[in-house]
PDB file of N, CA and C in Angstrom:
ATOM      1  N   UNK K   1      23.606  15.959  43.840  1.00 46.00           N
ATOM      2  CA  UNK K   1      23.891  17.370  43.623  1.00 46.00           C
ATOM      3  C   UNK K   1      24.505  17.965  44.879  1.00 46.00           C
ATOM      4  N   UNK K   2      25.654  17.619  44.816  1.00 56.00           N
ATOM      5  CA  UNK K   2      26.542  18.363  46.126  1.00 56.00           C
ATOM      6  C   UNK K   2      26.615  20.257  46.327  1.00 56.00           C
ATOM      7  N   UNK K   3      26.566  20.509  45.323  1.00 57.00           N
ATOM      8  CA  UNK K   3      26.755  21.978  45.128  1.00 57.00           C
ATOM      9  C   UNK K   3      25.441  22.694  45.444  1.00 57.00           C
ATOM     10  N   UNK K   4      24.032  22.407  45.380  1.00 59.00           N
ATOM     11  CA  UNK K   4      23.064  22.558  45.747  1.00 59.00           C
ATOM     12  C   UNK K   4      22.627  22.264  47.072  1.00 59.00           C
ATOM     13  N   UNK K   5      22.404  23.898  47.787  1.00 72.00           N
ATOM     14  CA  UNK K   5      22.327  24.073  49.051  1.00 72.00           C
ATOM     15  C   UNK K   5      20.690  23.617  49.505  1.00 72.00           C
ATOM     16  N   UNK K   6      20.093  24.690  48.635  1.00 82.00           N
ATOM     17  CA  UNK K   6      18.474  24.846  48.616  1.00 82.00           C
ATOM     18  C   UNK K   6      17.904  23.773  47.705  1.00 82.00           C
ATOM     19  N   UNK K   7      16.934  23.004  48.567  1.00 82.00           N
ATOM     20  CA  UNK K   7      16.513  21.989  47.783  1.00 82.00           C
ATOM     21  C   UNK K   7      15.424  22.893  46.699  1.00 82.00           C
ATOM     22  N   UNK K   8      15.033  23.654  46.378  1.00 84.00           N
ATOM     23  CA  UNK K   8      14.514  24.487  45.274  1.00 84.00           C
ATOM     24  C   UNK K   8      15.611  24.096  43.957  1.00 84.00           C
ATOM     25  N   UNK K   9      17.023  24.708  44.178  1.00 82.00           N
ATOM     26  CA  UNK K   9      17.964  24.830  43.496  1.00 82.00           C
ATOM     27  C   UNK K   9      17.939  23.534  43.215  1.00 82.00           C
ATOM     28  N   UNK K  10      17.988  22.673  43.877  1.00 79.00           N
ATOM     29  CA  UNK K  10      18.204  20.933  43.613  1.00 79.00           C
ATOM     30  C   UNK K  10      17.419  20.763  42.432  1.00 79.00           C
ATOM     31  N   UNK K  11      15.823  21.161  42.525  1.00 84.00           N
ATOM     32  CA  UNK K  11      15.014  20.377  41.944  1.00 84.00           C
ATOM     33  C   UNK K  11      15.394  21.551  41.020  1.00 84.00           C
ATOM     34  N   UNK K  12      15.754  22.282  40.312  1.00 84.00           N
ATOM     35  CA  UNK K  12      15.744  22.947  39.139  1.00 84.00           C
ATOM     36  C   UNK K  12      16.843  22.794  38.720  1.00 84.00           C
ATOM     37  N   UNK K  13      18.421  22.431  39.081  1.00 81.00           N
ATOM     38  CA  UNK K  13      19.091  21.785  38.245  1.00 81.00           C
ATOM     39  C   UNK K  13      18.849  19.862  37.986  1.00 81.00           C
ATOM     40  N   UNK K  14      18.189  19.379  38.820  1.00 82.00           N
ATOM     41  CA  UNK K  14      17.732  17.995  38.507  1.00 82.00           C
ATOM     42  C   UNK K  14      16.667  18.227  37.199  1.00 82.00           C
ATOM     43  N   UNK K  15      16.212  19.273  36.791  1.00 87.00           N
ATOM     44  CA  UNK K  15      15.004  18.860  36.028  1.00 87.00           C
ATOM     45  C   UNK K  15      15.900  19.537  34.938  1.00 87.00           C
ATOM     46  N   UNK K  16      16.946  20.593  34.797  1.00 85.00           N
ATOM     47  CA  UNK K  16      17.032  20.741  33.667  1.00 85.00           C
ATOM     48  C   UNK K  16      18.587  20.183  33.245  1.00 85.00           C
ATOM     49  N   UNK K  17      18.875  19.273  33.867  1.00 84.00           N
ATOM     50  CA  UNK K  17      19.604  17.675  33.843  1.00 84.00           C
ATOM     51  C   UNK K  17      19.473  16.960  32.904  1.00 84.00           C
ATOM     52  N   UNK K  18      17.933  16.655  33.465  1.00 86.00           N
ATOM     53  CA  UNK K  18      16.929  15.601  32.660  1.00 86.00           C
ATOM     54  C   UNK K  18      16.379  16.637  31.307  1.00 86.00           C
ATOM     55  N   UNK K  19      16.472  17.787  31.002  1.00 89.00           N
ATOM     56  CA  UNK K  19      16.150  18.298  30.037  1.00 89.00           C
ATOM     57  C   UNK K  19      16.984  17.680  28.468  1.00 89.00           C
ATOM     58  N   UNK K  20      18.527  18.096  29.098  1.00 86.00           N
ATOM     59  CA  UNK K  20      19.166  17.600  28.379  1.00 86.00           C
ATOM     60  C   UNK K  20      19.573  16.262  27.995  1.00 86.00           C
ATOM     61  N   UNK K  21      19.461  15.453  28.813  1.00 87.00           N
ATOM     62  CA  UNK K  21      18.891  14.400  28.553  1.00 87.00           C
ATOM     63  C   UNK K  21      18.464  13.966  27.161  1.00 87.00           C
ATOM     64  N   UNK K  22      16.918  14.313  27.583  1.00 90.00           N
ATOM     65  CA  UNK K  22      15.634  14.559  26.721  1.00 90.00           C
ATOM     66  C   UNK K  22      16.204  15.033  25.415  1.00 90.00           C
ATOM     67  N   UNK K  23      17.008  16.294  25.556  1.00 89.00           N
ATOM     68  CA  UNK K  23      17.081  16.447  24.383  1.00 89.00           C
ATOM     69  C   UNK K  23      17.784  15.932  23.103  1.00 89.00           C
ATOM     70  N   UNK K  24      18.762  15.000  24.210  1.00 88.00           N
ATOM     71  CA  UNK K  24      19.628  14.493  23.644  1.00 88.00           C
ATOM     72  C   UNK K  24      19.043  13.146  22.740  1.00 88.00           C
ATOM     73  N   UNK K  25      18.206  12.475  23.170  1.00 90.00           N
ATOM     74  CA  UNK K  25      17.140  11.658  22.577  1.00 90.00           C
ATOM     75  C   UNK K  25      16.848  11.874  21.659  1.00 90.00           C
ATOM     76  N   UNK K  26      15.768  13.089  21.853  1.00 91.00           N
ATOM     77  CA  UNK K  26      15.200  13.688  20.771  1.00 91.00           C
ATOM     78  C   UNK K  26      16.348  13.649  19.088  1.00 91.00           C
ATOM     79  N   UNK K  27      17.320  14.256  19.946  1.00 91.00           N
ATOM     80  CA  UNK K  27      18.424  14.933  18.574  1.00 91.00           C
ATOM     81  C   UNK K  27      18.378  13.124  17.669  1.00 91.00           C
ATOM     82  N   UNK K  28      18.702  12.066  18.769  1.00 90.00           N
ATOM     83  CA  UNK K  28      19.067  10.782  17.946  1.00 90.00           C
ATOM     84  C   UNK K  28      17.883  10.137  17.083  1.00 90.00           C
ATOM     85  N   UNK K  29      16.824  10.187  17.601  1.00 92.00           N
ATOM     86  CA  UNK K  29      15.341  10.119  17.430  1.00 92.00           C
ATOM     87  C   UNK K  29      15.565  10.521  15.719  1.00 92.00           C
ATOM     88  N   UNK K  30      15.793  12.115  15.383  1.00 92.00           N
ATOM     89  CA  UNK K  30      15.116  12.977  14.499  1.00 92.00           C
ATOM     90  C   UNK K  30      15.966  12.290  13.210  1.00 92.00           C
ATOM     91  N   UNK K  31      17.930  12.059  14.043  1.00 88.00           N
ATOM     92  CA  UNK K  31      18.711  11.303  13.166  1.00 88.00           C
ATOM     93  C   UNK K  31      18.354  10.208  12.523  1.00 88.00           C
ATOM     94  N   UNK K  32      17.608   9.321  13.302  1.00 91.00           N
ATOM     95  CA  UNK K  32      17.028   8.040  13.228  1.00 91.00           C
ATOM     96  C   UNK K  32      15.838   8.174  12.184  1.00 91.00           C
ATOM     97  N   UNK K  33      14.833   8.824  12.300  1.00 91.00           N
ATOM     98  CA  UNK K  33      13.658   9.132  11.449  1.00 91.00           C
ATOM     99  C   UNK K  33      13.910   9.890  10.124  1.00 91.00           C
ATOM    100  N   UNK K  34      14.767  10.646  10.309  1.00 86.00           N
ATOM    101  CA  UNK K  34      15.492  11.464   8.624  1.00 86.00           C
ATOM    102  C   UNK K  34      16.365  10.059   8.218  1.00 86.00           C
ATOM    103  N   UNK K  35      17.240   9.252   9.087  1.00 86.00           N
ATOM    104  CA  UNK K  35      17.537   8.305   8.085  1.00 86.00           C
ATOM    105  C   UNK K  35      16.614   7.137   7.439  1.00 86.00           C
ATOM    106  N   UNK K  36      15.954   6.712   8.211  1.00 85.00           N
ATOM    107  CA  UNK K  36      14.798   5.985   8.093  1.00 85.00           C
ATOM    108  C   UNK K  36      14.086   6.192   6.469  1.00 85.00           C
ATOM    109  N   UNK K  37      13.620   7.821   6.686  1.00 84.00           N
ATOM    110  CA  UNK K  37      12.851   8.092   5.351  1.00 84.00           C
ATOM    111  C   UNK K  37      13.580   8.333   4.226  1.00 84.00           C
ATOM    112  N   UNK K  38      14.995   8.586   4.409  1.00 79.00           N
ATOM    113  CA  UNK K  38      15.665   8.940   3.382  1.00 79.00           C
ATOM    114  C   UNK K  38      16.836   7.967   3.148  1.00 79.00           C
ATOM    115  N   UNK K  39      17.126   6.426   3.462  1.00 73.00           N
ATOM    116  CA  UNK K  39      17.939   5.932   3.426  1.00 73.00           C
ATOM    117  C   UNK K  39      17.722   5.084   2.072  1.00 73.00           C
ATOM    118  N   UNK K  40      16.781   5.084   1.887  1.00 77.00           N
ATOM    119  CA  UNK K  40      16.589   4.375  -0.083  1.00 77.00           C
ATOM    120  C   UNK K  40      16.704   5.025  -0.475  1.00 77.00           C
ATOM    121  N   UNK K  41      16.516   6.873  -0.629  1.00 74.00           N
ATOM    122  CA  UNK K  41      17.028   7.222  -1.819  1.00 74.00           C
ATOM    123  C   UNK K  41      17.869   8.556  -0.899  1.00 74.00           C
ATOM    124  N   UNK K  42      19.241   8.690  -0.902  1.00 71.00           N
ATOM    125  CA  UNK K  42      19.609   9.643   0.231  1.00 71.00           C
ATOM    126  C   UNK K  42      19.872  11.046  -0.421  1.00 71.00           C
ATOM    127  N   UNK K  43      19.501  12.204   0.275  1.00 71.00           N
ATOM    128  CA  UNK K  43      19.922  13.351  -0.771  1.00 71.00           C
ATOM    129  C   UNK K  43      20.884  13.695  -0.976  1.00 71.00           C
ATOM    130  N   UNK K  44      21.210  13.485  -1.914  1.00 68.00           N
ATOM    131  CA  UNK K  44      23.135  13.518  -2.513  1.00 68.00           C
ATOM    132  C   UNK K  44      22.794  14.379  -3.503  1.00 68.00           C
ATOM    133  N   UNK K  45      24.041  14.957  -4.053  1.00 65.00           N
ATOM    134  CA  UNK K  45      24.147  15.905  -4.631  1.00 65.00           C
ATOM    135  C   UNK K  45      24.586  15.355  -6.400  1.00 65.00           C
ATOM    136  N   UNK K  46      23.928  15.997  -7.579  1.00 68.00           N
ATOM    137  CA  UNK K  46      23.895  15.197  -8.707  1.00 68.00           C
ATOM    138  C   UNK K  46      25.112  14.804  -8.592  1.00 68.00           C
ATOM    139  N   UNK K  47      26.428  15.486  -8.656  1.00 63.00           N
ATOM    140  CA  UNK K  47      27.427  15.134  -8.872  1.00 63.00           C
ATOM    141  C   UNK K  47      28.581  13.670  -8.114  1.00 63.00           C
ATOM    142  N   UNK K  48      27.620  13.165  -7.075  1.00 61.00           N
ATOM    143  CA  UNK K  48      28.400  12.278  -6.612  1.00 61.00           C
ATOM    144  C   UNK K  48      27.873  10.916  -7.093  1.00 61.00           C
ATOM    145  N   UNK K  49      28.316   9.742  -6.915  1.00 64.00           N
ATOM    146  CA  UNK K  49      27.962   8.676  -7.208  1.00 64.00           C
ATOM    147  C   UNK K  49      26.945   8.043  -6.231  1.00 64.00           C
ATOM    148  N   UNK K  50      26.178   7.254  -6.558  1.00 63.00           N
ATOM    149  CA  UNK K  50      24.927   7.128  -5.540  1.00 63.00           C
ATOM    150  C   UNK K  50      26.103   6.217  -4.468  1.00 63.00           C
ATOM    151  N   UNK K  51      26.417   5.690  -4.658  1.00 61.00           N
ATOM    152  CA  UNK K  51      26.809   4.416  -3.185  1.00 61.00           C
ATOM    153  C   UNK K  51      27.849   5.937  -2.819  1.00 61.00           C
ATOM    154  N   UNK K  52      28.779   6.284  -2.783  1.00 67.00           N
ATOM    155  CA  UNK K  52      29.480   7.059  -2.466  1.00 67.00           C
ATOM    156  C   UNK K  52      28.985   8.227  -1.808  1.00 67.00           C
ATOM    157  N   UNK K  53      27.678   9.103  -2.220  1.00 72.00           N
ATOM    158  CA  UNK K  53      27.183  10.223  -2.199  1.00 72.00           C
ATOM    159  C   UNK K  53      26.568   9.187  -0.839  1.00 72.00           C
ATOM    160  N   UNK K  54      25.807   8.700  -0.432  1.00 75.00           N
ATOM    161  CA  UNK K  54      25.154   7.869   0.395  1.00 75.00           C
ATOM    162  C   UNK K  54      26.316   7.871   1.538  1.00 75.00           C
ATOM    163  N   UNK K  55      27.271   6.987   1.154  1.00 78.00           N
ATOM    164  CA  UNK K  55      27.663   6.858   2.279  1.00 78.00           C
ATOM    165  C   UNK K  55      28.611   8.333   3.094  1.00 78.00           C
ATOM    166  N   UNK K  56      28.454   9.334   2.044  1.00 81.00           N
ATOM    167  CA  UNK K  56      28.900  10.993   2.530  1.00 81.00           C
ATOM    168  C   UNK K  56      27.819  11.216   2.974  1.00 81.00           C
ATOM    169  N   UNK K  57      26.633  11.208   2.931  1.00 81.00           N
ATOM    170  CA  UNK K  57      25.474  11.404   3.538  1.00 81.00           C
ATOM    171  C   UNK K  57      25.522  11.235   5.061  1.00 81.00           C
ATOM    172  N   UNK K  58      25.723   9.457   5.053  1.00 84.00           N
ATOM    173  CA  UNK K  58      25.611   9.174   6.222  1.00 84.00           C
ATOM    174  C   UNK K  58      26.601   8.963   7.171  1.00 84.00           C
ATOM    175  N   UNK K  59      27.781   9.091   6.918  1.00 87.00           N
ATOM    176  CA  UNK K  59      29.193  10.059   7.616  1.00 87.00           C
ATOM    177  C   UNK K  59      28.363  10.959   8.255  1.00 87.00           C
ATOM    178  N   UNK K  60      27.766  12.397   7.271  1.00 86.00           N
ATOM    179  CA  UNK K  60      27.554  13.391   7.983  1.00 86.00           C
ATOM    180  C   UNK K  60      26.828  13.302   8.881  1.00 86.00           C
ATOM    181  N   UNK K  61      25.108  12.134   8.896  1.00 88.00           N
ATOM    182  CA  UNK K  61      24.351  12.085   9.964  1.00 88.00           C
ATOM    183  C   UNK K  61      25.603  11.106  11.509  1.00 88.00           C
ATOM    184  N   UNK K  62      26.146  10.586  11.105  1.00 89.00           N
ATOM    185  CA  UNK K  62      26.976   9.529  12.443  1.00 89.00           C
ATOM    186  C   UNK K  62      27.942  10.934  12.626  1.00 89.00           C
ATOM    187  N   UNK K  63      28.602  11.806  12.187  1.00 89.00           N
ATOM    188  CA  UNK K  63      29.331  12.612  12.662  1.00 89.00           C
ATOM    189  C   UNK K  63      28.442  13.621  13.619  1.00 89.00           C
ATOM    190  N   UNK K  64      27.460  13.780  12.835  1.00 88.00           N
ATOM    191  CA  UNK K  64      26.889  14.729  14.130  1.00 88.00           C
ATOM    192  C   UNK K  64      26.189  14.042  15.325  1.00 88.00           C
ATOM    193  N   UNK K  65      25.543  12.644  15.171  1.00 89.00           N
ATOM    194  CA  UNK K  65      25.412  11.986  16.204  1.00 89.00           C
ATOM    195  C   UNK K  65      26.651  11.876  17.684  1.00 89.00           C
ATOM    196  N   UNK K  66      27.622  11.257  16.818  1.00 88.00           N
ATOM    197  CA  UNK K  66      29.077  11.113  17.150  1.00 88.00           C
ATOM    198  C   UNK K  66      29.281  12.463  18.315  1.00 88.00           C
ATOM    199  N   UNK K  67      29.208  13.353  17.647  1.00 88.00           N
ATOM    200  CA  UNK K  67      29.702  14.785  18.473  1.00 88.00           C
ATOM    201  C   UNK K  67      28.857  14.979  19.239  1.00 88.00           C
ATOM    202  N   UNK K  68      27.578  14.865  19.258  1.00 87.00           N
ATOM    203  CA  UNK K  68      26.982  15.088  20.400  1.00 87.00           C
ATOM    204  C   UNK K  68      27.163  13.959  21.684  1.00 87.00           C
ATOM    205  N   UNK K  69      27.008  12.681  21.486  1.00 85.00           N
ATOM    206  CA  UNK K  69      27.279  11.697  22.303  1.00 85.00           C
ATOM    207  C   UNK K  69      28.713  11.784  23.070  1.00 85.00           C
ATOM    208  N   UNK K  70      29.639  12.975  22.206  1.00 87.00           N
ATOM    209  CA  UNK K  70      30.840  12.874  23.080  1.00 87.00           C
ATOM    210  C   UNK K  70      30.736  13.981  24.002  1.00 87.00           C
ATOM    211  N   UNK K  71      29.873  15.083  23.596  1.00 86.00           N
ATOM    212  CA  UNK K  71      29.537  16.396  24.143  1.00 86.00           C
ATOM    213  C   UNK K  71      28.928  15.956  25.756  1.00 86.00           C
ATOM    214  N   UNK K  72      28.140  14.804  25.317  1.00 83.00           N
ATOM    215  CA  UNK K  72      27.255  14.283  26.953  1.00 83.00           C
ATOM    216  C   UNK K  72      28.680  13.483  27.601  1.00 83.00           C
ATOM    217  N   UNK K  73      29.061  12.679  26.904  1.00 82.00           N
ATOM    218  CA  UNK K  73      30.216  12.067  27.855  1.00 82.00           C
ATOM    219  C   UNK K  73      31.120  13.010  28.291  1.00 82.00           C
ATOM    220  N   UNK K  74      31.311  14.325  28.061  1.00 84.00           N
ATOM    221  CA  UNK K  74      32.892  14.969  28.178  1.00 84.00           C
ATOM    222  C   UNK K  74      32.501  15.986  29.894  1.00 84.00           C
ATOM    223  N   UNK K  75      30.492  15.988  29.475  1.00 79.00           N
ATOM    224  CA  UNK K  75      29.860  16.522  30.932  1.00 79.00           C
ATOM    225  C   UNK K  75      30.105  15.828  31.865  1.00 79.00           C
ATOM    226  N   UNK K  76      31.368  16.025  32.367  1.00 76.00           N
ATOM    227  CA  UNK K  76      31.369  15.284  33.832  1.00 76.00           C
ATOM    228  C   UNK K  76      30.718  15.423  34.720  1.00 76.00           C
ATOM    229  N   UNK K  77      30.590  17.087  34.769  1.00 77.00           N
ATOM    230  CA  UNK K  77      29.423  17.797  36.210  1.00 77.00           C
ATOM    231  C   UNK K  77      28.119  17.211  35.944  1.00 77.00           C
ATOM    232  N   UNK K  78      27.234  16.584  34.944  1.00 76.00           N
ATOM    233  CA  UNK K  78      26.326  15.856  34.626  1.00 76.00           C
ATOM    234  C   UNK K  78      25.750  14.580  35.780  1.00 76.00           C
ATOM    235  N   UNK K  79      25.213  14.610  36.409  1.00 76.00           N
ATOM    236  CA  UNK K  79      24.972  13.249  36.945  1.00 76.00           C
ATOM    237  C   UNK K  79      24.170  12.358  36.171  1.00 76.00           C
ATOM    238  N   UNK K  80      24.900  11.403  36.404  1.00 76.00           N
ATOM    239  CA  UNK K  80      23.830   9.785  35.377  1.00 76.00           C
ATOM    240  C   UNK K  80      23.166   9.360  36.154  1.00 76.00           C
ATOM    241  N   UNK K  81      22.101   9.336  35.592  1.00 79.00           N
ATOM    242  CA  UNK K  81      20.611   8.843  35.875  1.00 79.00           C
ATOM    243  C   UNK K  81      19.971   7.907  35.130  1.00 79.00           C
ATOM    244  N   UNK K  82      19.123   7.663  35.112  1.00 84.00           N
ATOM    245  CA  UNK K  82      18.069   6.818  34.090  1.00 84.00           C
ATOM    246  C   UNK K  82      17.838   7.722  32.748  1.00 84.00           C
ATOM    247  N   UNK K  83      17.974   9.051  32.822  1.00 84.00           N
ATOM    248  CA  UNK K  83      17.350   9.542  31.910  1.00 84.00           C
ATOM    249  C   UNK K  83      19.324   9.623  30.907  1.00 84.00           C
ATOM    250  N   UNK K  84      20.314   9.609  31.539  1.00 84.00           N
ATOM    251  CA  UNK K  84      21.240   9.123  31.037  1.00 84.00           C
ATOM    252  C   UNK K  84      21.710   7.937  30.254  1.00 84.00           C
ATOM    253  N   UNK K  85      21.613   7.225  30.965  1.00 86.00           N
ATOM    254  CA  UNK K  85      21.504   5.967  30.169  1.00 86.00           C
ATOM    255  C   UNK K  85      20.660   5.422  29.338  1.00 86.00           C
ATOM    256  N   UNK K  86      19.055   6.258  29.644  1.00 88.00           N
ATOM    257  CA  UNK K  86      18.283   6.093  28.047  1.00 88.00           C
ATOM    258  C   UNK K  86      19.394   7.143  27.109  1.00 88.00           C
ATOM    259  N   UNK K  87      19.306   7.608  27.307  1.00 87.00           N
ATOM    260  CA  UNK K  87      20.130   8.559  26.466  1.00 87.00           C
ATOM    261  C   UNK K  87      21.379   8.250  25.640  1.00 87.00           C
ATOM    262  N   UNK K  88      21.925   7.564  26.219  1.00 87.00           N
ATOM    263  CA  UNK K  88      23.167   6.628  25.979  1.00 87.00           C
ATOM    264  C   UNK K  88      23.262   5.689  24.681  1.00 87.00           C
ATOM    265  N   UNK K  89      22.031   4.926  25.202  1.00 90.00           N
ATOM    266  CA  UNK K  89      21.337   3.799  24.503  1.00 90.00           C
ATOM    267  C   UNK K  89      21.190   3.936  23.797  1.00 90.00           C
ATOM    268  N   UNK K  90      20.078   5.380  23.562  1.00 90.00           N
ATOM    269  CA  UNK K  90      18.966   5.570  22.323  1.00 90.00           C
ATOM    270  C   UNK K  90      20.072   5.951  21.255  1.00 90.00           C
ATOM    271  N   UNK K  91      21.591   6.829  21.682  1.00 90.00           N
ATOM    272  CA  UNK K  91      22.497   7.127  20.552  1.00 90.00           C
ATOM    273  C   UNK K  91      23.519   6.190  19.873  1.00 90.00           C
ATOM    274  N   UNK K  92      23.701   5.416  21.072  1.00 90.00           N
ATOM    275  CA  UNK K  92      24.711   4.200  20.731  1.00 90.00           C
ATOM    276  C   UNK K  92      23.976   3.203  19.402  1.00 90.00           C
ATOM    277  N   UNK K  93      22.648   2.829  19.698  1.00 92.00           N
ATOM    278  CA  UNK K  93      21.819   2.490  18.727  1.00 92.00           C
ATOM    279  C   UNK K  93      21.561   2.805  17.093  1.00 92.00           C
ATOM    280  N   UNK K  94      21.809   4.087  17.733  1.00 91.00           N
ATOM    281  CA  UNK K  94      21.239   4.973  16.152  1.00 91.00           C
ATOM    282  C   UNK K  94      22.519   4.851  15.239  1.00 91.00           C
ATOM    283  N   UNK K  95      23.666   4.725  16.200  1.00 90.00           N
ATOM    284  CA  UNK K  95      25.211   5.109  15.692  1.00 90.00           C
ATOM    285  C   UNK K  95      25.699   3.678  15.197  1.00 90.00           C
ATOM    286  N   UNK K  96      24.949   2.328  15.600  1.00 92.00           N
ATOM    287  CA  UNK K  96      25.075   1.258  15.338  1.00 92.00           C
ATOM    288  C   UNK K  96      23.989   0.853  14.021  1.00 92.00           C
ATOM    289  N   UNK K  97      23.216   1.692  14.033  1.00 90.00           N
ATOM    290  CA  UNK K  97      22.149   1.599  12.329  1.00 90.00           C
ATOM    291  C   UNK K  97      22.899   2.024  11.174  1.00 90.00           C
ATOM    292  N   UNK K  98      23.523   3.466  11.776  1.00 89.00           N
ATOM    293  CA  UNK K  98      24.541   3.765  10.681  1.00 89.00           C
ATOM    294  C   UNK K  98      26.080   3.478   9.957  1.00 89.00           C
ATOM    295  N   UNK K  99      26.556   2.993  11.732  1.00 89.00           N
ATOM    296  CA  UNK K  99      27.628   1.602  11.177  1.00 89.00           C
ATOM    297  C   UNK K  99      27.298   0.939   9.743  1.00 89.00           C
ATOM    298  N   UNK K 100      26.067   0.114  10.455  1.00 89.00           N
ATOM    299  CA  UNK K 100      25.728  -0.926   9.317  1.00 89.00           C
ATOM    300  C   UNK K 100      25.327  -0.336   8.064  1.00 89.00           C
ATOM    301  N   UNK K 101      24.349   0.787   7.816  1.00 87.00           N
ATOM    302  CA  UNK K 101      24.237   0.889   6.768  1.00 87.00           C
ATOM    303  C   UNK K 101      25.630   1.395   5.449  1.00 87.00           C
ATOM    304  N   UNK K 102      26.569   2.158   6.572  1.00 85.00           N
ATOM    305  CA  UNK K 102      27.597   2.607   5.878  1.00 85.00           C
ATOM    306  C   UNK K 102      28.443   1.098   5.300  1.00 85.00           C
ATOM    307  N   UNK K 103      28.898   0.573   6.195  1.00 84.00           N
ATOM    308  CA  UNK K 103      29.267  -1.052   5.776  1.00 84.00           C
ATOM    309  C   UNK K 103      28.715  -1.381   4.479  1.00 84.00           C
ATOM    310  N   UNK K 104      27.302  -1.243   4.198  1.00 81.00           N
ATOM    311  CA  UNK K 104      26.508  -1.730   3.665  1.00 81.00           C
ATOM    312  C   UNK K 104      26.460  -0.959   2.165  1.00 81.00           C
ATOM    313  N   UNK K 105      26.666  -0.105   2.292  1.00 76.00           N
ATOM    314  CA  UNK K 105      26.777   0.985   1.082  1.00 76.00           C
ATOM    315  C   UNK K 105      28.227   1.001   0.117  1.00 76.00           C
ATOM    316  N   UNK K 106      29.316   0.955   1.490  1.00 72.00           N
ATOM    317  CA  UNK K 106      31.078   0.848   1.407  1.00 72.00           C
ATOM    318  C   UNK K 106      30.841  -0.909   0.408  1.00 72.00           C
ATOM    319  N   UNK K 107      29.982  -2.005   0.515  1.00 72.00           N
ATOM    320  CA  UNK K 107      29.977  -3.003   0.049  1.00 72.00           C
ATOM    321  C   UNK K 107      29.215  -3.275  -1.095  1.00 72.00           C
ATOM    322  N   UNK K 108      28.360  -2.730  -1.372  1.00 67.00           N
ATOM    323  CA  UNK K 108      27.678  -2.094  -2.850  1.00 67.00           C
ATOM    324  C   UNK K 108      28.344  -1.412  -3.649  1.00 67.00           C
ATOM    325  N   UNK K 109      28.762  -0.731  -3.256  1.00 62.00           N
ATOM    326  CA  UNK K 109      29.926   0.537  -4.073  1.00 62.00           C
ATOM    327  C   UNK K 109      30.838  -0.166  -4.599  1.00 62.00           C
ATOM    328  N   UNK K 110      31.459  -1.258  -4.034  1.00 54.00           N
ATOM    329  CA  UNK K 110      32.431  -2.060  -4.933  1.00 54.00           C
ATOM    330  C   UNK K 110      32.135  -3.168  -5.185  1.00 54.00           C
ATOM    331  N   UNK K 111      30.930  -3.725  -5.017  1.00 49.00           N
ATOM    332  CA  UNK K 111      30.492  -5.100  -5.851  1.00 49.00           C
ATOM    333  C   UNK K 111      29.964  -4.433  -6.902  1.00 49.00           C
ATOM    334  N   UNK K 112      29.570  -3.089  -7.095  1.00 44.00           N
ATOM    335  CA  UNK K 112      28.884  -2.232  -8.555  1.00 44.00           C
ATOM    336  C   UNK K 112      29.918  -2.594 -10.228  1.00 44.00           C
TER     337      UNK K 112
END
């Protein structure tokens, strides 16, 4: 933290650094656990086709994953830390569950 004169100031933009961080976890976490419980039967709307409605489903959860993970990369003024690179991880992960399941849905839909 170059810009931080007063080590006070230090430790209160270092902690709310790591806030976001944190929160950023959290957000992939909640993605991860709503897909989890809802990936056998996904809430789609009557009108779409289940493999189709599914995989619009889960577009929408990887798009908003997606945007946030670019939101942390685009923070340059951000310093990477540990609590960064969990952070990193925990989304790259979640964004790699939904790869597959979309694959997986995109390949049902036309063996149907």
């Amino acid at each position: 933290m170059g810009l931080a004169k007063r080590e006070s100031t230090r430790l209160i933009v270092e902690r709310k650094v790591a806030d976001v961080y944190q929160l950023a976890k959290r957000s992939a976490m909640q993605i991860k656990k709503d897909f989890d419980q809802n990936s056998k039967e996904p809430p789609i709307m009557g009108y779409q086709p289940k493999w189709g409605g599914a995989g619009l489903w889960a577009i929408g959860l990887r798009s908003r994953l997606d945007g946030e993970l670019r939101a942390l990369k685009d923070a340059d003024l951000l310093p990477h830390s540990k609590d960064a690179i969990d952070a990193f991880e925990q989304q790259e992960m979640v964004l790699e569950v939904l790869s597959v399941y979309l694959k997986e849905s995109i390949r049902s839909g036309i063996t149907m």
